[in-house]
mmCIF file with all atom_site columns, C-alpha atoms in Angstrom:
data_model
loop_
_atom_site.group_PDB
_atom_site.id
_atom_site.type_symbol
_atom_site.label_atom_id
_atom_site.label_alt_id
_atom_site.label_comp_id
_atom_site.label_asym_id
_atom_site.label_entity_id
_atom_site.label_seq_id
_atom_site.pdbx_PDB_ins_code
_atom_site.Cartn_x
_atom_site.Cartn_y
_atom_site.Cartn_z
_atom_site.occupancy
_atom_site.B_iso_or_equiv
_atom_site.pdbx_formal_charge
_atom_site.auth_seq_id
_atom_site.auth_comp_id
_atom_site.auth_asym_id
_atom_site.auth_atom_id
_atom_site.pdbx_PDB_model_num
ATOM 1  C CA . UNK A 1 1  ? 12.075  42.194  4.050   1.00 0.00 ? 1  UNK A CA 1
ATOM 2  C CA . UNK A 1 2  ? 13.601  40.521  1.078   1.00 0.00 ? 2  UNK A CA 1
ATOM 3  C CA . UNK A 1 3  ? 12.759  36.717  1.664   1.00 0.00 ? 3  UNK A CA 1
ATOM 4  C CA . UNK A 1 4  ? 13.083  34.266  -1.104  1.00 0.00 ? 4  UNK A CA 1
ATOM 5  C CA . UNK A 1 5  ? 11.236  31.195  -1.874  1.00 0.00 ? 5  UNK A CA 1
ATOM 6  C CA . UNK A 1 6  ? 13.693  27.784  -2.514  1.00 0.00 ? 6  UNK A CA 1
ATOM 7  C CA . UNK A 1 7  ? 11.556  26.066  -4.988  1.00 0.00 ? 7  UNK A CA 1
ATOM 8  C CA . UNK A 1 8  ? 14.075  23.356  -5.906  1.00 0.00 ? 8  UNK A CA 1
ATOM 9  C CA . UNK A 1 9  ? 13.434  22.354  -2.506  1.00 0.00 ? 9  UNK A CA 1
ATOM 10 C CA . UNK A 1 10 ? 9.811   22.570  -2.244  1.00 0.00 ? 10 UNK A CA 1
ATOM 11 C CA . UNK A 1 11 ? 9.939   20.363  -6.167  1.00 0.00 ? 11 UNK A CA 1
ATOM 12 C CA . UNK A 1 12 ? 11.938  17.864  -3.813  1.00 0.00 ? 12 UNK A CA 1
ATOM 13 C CA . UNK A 1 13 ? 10.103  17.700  -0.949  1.00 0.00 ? 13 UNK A CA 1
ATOM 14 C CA . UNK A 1 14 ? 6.838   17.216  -3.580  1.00 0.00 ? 14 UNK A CA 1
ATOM 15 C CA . UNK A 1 15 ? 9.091   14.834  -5.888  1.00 0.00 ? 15 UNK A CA 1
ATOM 16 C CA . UNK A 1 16 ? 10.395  12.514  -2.207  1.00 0.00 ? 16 UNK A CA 1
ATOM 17 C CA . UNK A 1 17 ? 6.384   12.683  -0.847  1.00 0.00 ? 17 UNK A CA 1
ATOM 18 C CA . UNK A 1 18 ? 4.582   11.202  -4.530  1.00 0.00 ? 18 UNK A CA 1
ATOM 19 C CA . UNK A 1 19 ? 7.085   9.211   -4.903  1.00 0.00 ? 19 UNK A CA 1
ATOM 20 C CA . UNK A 1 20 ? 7.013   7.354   -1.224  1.00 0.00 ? 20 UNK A CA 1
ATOM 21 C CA . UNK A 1 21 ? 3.272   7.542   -1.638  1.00 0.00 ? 21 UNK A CA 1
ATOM 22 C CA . UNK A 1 22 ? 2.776   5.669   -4.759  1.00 0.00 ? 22 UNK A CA 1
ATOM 23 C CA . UNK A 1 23 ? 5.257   3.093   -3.525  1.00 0.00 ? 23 UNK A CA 1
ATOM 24 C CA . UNK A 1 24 ? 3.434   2.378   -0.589  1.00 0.00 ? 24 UNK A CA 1
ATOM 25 C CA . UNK A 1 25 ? -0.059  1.962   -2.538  1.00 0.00 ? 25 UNK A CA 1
ATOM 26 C CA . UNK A 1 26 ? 1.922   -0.574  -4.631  1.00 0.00 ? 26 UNK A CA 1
ATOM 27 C CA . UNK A 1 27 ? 3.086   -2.308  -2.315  1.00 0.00 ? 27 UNK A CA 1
ATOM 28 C CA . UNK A 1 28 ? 0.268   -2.565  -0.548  1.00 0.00 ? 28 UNK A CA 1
ATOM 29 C CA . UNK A 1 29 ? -1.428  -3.450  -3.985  1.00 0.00 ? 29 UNK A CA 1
ATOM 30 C CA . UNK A 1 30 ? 1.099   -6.483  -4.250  1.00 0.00 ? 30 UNK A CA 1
ATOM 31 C CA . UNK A 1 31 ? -0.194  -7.383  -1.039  1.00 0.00 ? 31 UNK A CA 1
ATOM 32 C CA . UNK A 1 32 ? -4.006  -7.889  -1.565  1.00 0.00 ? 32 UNK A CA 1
ATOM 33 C CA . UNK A 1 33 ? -2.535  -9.134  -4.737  1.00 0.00 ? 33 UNK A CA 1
ATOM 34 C CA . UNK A 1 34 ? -0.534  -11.638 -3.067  1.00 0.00 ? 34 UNK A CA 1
ATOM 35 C CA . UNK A 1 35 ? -3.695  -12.939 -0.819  1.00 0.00 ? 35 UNK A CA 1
ATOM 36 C CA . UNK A 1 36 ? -5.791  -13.258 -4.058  1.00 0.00 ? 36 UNK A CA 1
ATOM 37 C CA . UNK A 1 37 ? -3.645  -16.170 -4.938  1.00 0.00 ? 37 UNK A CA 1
ATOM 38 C CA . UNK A 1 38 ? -5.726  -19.225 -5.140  1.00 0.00 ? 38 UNK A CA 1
ATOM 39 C CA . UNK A 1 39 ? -9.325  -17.265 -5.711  1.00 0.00 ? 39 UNK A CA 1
ATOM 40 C CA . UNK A 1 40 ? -11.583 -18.363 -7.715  1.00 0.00 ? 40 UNK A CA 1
ATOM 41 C CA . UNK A 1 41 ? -11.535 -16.824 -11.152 1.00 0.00 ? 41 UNK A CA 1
ATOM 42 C CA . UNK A 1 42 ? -14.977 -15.399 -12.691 1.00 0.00 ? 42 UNK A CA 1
ATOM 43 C CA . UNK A 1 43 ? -15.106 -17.254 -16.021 1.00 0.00 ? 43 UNK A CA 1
ATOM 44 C CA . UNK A 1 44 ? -16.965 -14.294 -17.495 1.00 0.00 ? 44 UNK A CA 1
ATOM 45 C CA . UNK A 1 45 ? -14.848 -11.249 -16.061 1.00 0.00 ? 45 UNK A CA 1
ATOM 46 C CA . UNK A 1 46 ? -17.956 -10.032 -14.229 1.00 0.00 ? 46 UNK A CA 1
ATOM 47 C CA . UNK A 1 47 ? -18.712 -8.263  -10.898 1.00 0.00 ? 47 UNK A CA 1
ATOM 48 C CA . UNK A 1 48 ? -20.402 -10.919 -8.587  1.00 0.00 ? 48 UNK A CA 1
ATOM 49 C CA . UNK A 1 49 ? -22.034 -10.262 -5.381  1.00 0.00 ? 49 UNK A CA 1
ATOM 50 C CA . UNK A 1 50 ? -21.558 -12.484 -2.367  1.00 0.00 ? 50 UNK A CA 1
ATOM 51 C CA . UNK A 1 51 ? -23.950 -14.734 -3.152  1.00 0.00 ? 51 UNK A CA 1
ATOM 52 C CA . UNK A 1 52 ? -23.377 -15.656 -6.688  1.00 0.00 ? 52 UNK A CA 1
ATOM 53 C CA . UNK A 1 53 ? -19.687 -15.999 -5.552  1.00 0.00 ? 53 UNK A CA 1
ATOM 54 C CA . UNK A 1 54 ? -18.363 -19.726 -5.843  1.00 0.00 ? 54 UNK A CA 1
ATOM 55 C CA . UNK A 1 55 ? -16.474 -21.450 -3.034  1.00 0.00 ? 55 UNK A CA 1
ATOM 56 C CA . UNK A 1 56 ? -12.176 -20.528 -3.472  1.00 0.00 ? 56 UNK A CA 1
ATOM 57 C CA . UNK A 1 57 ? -10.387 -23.227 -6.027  1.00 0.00 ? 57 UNK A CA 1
ATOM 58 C CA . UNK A 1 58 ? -7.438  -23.884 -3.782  1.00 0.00 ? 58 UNK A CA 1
ATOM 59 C CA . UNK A 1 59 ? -5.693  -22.993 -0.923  1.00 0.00 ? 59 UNK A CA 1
ATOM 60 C CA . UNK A 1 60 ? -3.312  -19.622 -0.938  1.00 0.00 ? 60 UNK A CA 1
ATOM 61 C CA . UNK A 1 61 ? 0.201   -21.054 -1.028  1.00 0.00 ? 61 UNK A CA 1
ATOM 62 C CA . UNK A 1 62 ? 2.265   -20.466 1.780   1.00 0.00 ? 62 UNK A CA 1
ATOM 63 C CA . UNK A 1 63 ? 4.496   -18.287 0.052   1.00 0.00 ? 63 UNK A CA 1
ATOM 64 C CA . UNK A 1 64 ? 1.922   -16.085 -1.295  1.00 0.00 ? 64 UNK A CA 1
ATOM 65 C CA . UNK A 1 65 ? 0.630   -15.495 2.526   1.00 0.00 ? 65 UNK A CA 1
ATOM 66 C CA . UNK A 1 66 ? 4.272   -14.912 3.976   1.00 0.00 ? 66 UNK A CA 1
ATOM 67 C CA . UNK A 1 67 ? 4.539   -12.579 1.095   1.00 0.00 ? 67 UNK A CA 1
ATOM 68 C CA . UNK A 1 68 ? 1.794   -10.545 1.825   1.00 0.00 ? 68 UNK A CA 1
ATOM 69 C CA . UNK A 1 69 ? 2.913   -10.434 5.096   1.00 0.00 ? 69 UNK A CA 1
ATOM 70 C CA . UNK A 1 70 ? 5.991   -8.815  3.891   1.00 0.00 ? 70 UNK A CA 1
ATOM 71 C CA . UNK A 1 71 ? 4.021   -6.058  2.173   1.00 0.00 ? 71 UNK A CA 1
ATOM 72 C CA . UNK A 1 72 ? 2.078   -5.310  4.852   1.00 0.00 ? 72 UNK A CA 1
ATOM 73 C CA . UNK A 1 73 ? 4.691   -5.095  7.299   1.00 0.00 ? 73 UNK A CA 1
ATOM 74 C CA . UNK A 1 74 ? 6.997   -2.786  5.300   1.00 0.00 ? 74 UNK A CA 1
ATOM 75 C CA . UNK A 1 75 ? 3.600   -0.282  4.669   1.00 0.00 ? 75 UNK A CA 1
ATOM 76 C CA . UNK A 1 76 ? 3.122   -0.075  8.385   1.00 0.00 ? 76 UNK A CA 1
ATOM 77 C CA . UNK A 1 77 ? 6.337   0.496   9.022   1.00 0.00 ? 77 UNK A CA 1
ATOM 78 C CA . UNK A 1 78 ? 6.880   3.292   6.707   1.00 0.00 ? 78 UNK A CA 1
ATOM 79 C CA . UNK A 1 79 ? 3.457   4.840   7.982   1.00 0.00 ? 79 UNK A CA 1
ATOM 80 C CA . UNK A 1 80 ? 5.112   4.786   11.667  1.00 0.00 ? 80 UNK A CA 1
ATOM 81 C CA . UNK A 1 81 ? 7.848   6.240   10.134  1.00 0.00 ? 81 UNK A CA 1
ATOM 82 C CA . UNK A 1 82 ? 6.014   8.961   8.714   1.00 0.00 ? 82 UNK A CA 1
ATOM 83 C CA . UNK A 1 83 ? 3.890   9.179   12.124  1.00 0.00 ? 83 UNK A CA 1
ATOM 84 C CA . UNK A 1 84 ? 7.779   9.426   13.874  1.00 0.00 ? 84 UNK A CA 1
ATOM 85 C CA . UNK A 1 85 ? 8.675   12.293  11.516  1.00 0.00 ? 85 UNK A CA 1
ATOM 86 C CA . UNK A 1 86 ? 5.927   14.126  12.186  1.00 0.00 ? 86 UNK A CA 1
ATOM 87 C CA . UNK A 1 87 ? 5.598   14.319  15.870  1.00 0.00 ? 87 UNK A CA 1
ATOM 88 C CA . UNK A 1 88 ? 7.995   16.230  17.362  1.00 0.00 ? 88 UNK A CA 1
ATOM 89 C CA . UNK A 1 89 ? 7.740   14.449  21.094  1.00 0.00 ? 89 UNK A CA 1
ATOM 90 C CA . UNK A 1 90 ? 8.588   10.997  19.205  1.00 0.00 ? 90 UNK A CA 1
ATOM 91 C CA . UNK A 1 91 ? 12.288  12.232  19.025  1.00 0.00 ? 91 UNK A CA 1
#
């Protein structure tokens, strides 16, 4: 009853799962960061609440929104693919 334990691949399995994690927070990050484009700014760097908040400066550019878009699209798509991959009945 001599079973062994292949770390290297549970390190990789670890290493491939942070790794695709992380990037999808930052892309999703890049996202929200994207749609931010064209807030106001708070000239002091403080927390506001809603109603202290001033109407937004501009419009967000076109590019910005098809952008986010992007981001958002490729982080669903990697959580399907992550929902295909772990359901068995999927494939």
């Amino acid at each position: 009853m001599g079973s062994t334990i292949d770390w290297s691949a549970i390190g990789e399995v670890f290493g491939v799962g942070f790794v695709a994690a992380v990037g999808i927070v930052v892309v999703y990050t890049l996202g929200l960061r994207l749609l931010g484009v064209g807030q106001p700014q708070d000239p002091r760097g403080e927390a506001t609440t809603s109603d202290q908040e001033a109407p937004r400066s501009g419009r967000t550019p076109p590019a910005a929104i098809a952008g986010a878009g992007l981001c958002f699209a490729v982080v669903a798509a990697a959580v399907l693919f992550g929902i295909w991959l772990t359901v068995p009945q999927f494939h």
